Coordinates of C-alpha atoms in Angstrom, one line a residue:
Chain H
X1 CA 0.0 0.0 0.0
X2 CA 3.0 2.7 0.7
X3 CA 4.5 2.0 -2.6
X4 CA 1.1 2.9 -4.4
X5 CA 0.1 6.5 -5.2
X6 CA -1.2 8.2 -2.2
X7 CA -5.2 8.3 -2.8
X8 CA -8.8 7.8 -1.5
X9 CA -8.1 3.8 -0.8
X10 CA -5.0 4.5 1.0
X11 CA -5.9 8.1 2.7
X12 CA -7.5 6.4 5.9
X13 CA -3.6 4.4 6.6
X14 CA -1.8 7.3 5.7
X15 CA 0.0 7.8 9.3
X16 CA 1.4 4.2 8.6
X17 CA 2.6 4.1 5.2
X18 CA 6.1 4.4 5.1
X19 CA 8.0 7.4 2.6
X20 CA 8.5 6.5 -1.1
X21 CA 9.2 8.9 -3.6
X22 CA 7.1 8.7 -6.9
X23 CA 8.8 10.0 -10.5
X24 CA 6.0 11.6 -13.3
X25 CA 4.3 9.5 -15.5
X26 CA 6.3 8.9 -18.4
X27 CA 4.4 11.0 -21.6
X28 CA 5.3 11.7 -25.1
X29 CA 6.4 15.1 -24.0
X30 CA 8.1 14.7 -20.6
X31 CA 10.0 11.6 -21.1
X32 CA 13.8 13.4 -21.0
X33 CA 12.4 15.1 -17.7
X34 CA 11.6 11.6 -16.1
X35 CA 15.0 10.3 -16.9
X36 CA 16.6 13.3 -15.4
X37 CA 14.3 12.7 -12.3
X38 CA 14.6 9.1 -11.9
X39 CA 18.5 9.1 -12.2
X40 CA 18.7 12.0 -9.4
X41 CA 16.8 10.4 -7.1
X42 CA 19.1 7.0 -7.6
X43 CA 22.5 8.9 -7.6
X44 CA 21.4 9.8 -3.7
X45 CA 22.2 6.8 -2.5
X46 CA 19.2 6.1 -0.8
X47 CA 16.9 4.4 -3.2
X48 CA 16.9 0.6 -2.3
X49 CA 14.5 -0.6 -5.0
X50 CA 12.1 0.7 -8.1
X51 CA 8.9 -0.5 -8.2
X52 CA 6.5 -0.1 -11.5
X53 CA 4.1 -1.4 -13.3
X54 CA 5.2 -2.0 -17.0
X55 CA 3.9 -0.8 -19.8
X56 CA 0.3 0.0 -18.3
X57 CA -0.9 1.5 -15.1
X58 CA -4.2 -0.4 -14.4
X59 CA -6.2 0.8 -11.6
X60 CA -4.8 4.8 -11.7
X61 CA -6.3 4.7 -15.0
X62 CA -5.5 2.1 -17.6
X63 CA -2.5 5.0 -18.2
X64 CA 0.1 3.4 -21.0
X65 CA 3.6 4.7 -21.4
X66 CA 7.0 3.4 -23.8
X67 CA 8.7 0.3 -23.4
X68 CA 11.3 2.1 -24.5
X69 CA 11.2 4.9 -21.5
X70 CA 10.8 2.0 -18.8
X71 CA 14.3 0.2 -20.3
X72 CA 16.1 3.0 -19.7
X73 CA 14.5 3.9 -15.9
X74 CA 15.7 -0.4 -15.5
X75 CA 19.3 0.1 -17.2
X76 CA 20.1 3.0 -15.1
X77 CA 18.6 1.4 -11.8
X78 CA 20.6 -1.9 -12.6
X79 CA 23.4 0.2 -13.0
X80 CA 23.1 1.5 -9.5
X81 CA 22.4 -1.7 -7.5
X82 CA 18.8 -0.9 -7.1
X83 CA 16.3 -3.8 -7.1
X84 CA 13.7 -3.7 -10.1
X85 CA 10.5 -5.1 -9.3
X86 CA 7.8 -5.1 -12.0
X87 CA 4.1 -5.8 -10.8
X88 CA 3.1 -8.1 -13.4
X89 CA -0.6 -8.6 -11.7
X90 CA -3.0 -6.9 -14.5
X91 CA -0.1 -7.1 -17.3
X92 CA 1.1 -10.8 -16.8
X93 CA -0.3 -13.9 -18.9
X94 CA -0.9 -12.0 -22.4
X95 CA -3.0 -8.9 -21.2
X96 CA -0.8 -6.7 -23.3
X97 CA 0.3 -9.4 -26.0
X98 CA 3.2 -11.0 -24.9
X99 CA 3.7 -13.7 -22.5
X100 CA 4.7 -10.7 -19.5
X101 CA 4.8 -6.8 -20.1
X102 CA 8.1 -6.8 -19.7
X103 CA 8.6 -9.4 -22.3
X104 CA 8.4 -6.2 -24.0
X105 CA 11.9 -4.8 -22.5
X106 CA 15.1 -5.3 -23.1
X107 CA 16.0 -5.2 -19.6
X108 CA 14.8 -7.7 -17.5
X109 CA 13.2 -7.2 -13.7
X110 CA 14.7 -8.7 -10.7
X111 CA 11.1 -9.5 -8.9
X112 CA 8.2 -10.2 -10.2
X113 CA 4.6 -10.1 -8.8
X114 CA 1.9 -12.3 -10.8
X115 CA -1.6 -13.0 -9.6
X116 CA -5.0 -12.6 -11.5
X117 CA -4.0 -14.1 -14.5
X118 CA -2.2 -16.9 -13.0
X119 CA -5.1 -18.9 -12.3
X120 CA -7.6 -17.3 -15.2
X121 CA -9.1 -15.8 -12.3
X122 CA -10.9 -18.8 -10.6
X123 CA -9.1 -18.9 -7.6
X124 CA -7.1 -16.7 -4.9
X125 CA -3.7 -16.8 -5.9
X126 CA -0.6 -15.0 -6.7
X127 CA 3.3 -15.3 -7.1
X128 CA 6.3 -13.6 -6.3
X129 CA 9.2 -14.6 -8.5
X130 CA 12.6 -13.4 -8.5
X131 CA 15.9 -13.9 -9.8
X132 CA 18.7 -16.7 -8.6
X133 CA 20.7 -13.6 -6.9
X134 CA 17.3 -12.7 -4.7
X135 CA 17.0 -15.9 -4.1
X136 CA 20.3 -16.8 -3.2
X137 CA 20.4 -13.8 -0.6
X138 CA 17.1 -15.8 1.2
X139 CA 19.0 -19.1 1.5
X140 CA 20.8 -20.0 4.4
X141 CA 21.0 -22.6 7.1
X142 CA 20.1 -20.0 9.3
X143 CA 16.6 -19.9 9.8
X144 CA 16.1 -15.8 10.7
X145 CA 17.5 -15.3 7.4
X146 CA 14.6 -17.2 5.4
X147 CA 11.7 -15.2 4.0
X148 CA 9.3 -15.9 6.9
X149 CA 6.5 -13.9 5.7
X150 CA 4.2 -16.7 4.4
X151 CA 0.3 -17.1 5.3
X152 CA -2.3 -19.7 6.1
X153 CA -2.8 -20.9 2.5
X154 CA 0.4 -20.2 1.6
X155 CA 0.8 -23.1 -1.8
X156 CA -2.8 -23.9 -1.5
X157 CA -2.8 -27.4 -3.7
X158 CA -6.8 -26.5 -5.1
X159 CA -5.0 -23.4 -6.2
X160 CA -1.8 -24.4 -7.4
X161 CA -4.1 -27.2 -9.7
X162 CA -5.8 -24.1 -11.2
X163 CA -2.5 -22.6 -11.7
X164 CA -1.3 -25.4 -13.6
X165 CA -4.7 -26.1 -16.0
X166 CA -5.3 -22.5 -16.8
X167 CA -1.9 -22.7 -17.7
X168 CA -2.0 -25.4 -20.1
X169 CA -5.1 -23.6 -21.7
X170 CA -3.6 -20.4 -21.8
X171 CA -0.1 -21.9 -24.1
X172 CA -2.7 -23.6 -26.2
X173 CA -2.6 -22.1 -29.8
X174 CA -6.3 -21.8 -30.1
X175 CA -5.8 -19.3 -26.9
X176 CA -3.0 -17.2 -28.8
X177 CA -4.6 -17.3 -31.8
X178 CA -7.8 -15.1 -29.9
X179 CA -5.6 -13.0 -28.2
X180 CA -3.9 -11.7 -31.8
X181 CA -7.8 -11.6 -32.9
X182 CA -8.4 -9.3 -29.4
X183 CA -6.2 -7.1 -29.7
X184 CA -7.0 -6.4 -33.5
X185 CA -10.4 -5.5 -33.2
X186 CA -9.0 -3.5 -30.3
X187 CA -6.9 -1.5 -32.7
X188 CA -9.5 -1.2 -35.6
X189 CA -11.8 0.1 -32.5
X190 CA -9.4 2.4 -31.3
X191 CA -9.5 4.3 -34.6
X192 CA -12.7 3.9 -35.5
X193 CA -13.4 6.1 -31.7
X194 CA -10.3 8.1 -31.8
X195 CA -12.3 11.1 -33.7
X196 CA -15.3 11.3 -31.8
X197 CA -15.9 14.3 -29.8
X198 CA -16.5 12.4 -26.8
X199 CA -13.3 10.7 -26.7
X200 CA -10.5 12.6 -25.3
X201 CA -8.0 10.1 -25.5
X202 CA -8.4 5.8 -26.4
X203 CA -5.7 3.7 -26.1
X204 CA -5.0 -0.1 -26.4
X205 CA -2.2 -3.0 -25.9
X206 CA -2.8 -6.3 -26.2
X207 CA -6.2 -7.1 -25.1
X208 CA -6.4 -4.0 -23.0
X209 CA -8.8 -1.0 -24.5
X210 CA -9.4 2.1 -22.7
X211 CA -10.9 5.7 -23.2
X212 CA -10.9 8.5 -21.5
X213 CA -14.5 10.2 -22.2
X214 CA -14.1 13.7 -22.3
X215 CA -15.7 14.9 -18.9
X216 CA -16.3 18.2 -17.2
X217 CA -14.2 17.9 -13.9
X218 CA -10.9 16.0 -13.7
X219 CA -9.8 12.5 -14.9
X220 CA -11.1 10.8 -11.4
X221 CA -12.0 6.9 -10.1
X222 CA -14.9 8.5 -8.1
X223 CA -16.0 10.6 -11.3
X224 CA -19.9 10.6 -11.5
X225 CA -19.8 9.1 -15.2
X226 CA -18.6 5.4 -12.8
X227 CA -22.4 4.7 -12.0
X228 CA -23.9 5.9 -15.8
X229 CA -21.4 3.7 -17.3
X230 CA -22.0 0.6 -15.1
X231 CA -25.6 0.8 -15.6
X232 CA -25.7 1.3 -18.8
X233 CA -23.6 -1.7 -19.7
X234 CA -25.2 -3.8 -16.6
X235 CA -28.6 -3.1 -18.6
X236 CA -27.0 -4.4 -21.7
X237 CA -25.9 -7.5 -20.3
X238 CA -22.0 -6.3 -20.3
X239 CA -20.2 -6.4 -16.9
X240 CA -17.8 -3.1 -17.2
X241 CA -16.3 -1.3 -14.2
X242 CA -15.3 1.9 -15.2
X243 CA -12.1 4.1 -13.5
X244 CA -14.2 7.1 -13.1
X245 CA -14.6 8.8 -17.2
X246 CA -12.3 6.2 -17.8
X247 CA -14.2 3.3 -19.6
X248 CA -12.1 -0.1 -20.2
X249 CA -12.5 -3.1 -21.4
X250 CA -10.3 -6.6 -20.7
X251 CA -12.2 -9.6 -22.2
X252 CA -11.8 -13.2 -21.0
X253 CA -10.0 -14.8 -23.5
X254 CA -12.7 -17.1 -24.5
X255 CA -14.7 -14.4 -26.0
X256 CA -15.8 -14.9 -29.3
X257 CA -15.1 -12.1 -32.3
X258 CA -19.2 -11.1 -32.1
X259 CA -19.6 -11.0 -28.5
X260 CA -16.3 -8.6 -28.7
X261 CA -18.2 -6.5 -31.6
X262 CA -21.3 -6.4 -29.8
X263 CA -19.3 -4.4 -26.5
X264 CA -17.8 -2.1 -29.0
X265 CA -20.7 -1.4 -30.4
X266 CA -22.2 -0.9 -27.1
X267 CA -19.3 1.4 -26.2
X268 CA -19.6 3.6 -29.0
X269 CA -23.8 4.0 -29.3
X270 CA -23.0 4.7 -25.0
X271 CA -20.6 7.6 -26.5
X272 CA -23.4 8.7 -29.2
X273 CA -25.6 8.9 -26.2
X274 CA -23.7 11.5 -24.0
Chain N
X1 CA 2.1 -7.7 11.5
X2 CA 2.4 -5.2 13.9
X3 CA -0.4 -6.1 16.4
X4 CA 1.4 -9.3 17.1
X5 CA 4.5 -10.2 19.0
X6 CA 8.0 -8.9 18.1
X7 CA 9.9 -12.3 16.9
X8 CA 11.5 -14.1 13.9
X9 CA 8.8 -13.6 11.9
X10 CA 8.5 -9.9 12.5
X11 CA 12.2 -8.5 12.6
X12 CA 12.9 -7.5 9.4
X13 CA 10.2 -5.0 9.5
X14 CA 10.3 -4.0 12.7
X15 CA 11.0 -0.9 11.4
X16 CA 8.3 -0.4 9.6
X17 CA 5.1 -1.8 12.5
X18 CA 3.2 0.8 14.6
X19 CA 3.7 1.0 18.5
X20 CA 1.6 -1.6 20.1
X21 CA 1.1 -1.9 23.6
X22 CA 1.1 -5.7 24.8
X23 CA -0.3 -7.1 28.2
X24 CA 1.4 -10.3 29.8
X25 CA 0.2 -13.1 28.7
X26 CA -2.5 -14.4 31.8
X27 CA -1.7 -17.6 33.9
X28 CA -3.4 -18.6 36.8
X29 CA -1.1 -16.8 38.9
X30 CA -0.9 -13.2 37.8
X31 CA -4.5 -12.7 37.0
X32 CA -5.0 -9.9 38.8
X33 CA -2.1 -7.9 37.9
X34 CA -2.6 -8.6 34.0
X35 CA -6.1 -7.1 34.4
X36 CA -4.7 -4.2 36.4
X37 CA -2.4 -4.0 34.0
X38 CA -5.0 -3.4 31.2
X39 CA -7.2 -1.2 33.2
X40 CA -4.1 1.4 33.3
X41 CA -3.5 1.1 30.0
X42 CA -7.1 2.0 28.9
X43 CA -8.0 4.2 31.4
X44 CA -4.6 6.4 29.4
X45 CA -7.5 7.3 26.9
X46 CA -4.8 6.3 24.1
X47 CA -6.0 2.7 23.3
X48 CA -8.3 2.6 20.3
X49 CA -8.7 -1.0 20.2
X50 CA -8.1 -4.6 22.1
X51 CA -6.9 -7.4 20.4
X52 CA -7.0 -11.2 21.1
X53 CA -6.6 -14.8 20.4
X54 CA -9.6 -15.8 22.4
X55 CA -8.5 -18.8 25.0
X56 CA -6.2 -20.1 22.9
X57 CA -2.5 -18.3 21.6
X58 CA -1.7 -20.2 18.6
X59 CA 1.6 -19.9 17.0
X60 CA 2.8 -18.5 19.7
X61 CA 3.4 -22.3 21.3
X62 CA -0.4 -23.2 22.0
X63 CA -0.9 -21.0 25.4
X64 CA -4.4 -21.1 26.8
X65 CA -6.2 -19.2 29.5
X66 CA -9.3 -18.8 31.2
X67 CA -12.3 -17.4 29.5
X68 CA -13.1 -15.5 33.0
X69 CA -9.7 -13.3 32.6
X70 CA -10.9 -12.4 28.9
X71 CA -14.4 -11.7 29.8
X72 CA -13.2 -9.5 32.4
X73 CA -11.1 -7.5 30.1
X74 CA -13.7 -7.2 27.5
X75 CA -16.0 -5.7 29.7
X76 CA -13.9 -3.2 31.3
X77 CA -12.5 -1.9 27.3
X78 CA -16.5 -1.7 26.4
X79 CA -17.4 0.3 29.3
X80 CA -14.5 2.3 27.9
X81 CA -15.4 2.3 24.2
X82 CA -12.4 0.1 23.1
X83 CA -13.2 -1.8 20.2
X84 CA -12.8 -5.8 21.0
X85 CA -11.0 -7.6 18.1
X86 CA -11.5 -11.6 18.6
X87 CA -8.7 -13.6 16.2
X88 CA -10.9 -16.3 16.2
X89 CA -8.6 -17.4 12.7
X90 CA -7.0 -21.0 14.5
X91 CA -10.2 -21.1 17.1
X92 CA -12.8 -20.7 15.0
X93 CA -15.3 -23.6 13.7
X94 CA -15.3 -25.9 16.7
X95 CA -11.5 -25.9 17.5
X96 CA -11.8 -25.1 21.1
X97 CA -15.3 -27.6 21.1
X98 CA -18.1 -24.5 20.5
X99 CA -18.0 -22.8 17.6
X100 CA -16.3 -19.7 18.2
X101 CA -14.1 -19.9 21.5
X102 CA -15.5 -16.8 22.1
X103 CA -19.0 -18.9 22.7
X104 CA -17.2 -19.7 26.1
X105 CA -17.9 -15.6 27.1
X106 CA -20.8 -13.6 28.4
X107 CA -19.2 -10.5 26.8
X108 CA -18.9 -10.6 23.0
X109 CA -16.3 -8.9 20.8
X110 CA -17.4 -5.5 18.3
X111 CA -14.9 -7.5 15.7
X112 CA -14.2 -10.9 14.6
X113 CA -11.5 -12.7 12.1
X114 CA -12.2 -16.0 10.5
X115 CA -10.3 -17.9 8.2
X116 CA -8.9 -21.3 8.1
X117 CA -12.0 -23.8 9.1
X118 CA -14.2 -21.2 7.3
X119 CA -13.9 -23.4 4.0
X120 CA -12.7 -26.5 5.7
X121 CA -8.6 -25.6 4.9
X122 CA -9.7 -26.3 1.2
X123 CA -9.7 -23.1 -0.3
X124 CA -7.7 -19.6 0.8
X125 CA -10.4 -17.4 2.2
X126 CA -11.2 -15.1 5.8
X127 CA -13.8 -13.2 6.1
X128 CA -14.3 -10.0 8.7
X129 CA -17.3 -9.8 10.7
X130 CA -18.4 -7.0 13.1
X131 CA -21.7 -5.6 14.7
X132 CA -24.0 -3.3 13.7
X133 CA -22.5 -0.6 14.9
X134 CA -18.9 -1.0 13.2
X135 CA -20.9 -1.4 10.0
X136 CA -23.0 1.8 10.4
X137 CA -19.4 3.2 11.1
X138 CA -18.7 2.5 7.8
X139 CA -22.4 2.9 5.9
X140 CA -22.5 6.0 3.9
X141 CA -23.6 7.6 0.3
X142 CA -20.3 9.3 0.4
X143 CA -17.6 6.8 -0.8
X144 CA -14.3 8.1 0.8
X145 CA -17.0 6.7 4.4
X146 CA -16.6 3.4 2.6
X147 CA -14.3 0.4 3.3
X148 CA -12.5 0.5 0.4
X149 CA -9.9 -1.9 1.2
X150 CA -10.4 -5.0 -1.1
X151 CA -8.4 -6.9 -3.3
X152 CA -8.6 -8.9 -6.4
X153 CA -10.2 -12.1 -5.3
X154 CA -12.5 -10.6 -2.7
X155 CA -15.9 -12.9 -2.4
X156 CA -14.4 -15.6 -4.7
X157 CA -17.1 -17.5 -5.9
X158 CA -15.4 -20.9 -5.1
X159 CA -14.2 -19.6 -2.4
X160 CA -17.6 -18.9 -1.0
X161 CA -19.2 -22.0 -2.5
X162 CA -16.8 -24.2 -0.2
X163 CA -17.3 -22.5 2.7
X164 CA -20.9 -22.9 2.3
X165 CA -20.4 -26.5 1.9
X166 CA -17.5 -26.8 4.3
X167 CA -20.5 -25.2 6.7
X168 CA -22.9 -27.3 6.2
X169 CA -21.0 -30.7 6.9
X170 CA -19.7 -28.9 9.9
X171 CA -23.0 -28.9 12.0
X172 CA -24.2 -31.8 10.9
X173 CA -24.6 -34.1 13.6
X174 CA -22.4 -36.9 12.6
X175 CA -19.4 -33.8 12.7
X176 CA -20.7 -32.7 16.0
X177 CA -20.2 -36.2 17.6
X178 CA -16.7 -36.5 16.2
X179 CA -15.5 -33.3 17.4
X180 CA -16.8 -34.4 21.0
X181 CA -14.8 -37.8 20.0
X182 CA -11.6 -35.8 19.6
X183 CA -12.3 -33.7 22.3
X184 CA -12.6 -36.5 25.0
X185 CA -9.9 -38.0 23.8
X186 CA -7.2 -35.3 24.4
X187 CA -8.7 -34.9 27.8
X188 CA -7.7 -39.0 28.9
X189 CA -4.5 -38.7 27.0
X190 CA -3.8 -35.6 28.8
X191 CA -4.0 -37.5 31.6
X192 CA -2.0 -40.1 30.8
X193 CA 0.7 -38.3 29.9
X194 CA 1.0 -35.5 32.1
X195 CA 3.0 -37.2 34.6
X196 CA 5.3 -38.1 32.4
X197 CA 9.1 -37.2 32.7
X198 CA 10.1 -35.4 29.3
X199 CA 6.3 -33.4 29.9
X200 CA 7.0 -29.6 30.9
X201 CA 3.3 -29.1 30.7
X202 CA 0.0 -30.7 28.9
X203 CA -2.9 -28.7 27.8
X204 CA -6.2 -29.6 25.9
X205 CA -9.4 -27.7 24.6
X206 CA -11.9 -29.0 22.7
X207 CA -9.9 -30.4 19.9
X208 CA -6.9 -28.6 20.1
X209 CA -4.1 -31.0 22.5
X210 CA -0.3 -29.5 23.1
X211 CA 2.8 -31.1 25.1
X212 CA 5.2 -29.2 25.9
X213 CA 8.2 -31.2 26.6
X214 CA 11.3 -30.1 28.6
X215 CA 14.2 -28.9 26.8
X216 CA 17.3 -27.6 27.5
X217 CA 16.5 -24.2 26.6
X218 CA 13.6 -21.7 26.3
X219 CA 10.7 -22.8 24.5
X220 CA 11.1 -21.4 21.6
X221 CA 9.9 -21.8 18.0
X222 CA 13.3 -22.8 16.5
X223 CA 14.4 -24.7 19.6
X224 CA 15.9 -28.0 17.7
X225 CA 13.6 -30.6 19.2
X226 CA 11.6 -29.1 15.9
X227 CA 13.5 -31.2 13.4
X228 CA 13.5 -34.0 15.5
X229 CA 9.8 -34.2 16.1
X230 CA 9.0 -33.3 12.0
X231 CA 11.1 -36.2 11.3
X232 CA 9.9 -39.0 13.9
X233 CA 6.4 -38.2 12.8
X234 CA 6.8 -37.6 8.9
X235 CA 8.5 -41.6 9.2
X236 CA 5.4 -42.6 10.7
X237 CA 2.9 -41.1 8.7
X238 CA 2.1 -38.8 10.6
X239 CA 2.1 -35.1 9.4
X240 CA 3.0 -33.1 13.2
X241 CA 4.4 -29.4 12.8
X242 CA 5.5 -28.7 16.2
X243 CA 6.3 -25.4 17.5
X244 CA 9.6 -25.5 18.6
X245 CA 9.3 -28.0 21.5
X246 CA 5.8 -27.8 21.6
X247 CA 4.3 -30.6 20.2
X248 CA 0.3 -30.3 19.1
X249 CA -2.3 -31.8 17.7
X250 CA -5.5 -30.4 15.9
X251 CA -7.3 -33.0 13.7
X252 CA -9.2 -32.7 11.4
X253 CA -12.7 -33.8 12.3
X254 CA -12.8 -36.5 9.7
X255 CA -10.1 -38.7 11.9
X256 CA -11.2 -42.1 13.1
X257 CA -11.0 -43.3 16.9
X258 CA -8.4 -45.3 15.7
X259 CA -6.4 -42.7 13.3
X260 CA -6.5 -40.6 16.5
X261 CA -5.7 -43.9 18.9
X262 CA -2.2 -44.0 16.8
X263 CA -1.0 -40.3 16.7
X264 CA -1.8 -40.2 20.9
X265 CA 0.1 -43.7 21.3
X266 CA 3.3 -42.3 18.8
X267 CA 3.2 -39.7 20.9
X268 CA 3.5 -41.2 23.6
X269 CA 6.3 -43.5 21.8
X270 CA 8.3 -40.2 21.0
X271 CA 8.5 -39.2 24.4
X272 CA 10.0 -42.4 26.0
X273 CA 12.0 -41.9 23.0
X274 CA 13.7 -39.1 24.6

């Protein structure tokens, strides 16, 4: 929770949280003036890790910046003996294409965290995976220097047997073939939308779609347009939880190409409507 | 993390936990002074909440005290609006012979955690109940009011599905009669056993049975006897994570007279053993 952006979920633990120091969001525009800040806050001395979620920022607002920005941010923090850790827990198992977001990078992270995906969603689950030099600083005879912080369900076999099966589905080439069929009809969407004056900004990755419908007050999770978009889908019989004016759409892989064209369609008579 | 004891498990982010006051742990002995003890905590205006593992201290070696001690302390942090937290995680669902061992108190707690029996141990799921008037607390049209800490697999469906089935083979009768099996059980074999050389001390409620057995040292979670006893058992068939050089028991309720005939008498074998 301290290593997320300070916000209405967090604001009622803020006393506890402990200090971490966020750089801009990586645009078009600003993307020399990230590098700059990035590398002067790791030249202190006193950054012990860099923590980011690659490629897109999910909940803050399905926000997507360069693969080619993040490699540099990892280069430069590899450099300094800072720890990389990518959260892989919206990106991981093809959301944006390939296998892991940062299957996208050059550079590689040192930690890992997958969940969601990792079990197609069924059940509670997730993974924290690291490289053999993490790992190797864990191991020891001595048991205080283990990593102690496991849980009741901690390797849950029901789970683990999920893990595996949705697995085996997911490598299958009829899966692969549907995410490449996603994420085109995603991008014909995307430009289909783009002009439409409600539309300030769409995006898409992978199998991720987003946009950002033009609204009076700020980009906000708690803008008013949440409840008119949710019932209007939920009406519609499409489940789609919007971030605020930000509208998104991840489909199960198992969709098929008319149930996707019937959600876009629905998006953009919802956008004819406002 | 930081509402439990300072140990292993806790030190490398010790740092990082708020300040917790902590009471001594009741005995038969020092009653009085743990409750006056608490009073002068609370009556310091600076306690928000009391926390508890009601009767039974898990994996802290398997301590229990008496329900009058807790019952006193309850009511005196009421009658000073202290919120009562039950951890009812290990004690819930029949463990300590009534369904919650806070069942064995006249005064009830605001809070309550469950977990583990809640879906049988099948599937990774707790759930946080609270009265009517934590809930109102909480009850409003204006969403920052709102609970908003979830996560992705809140109210999985499976999840929820076992525990509704876990429940309902929990009270049946047949499930009722076995617990009282087990629990009668541990009583005679603590019997037997307690005068018994290697025994320190021999404790049993409900279905929950722990020997503590003398060692050289403190007891201690990481005393060696740990390896020994994991070994002895694992040889035998019998799966037995001790604490340290606290051996315990807790069945599942599915274990035959006979199943739980052989884990008292290898018990038994392991401590002439010694």
């Amino acid at each position: 929770m301290a290593v997320g952006e300070r916000s209405i979920f967090t604001a009622p633990f803020v006393d506890y949280l402990f200090q971490v120091e966020f750089i801009d969001f990586p645009t078009s525009e600003n993307q020399e003036s990230v590098v700059n800040q990035f590398q002067k806050l790791l030249t202190s001395g006193e950054v012990g890790a860099f923590i980011f979620e690659p490629l897109i920022q999910g909940a803050s607002g399905m926000r997507m910046y360069s693969a080619d920005v993040l490699d540099k941010l990892i280069a430069f923090a590899q450099q300094q003996d800072v720890v990389c850790i990518a959260d892989e827990v919206f990106t991981g198992f093809y959301r944006t294409g390939k296998f892991l977001a940062t299957d996208h990078l050059k550079n590689k992270a040192d930690i890992i965290a997958l969940s969601k995906g990792l079990t197609g969603g069924a059940l509670p689950m997730g993974v924290t995976a690291c490289t053999k030099k993490i790992y190797e600083a864990f191991l020891s005879e001595d048991i205080t220097k283990a990593f102690l912080h496991g849980h009741s369900y901690t390797a849950n076999p029901l789970a683990c047997a999920a893990a595996n099966a949705s697995f085996d589905l997911l490598i299958d080439p009829e899966t692969i073939s549907q995410i490449k069929m996603i994420a085109l009809a995603h991008q014909k969407f995307t430009e289909l939308v783009r002009p439409h004056k409600q539309v300030k900004d769409v995006r898409s990755l992978g199998t991720v779609l987003a946009i950002e419908i033009s609204s009076s007050g700020k980009t906000t999770y708690t803008d008013s347009l949440r409840t008119k978009i949710l019932e209007y889908f939920l009406t519609r019989n499409i489940l789609l939880r919007p971030l605020g004016n930000i509208m998104y759409v991840v489909p199960p892989y198992v969709i098929t190409k008319e149930e996707l064209d019937h959600v876009h369609q629905t998006m953009l008579k919802f956008l004819n409507s406002l």
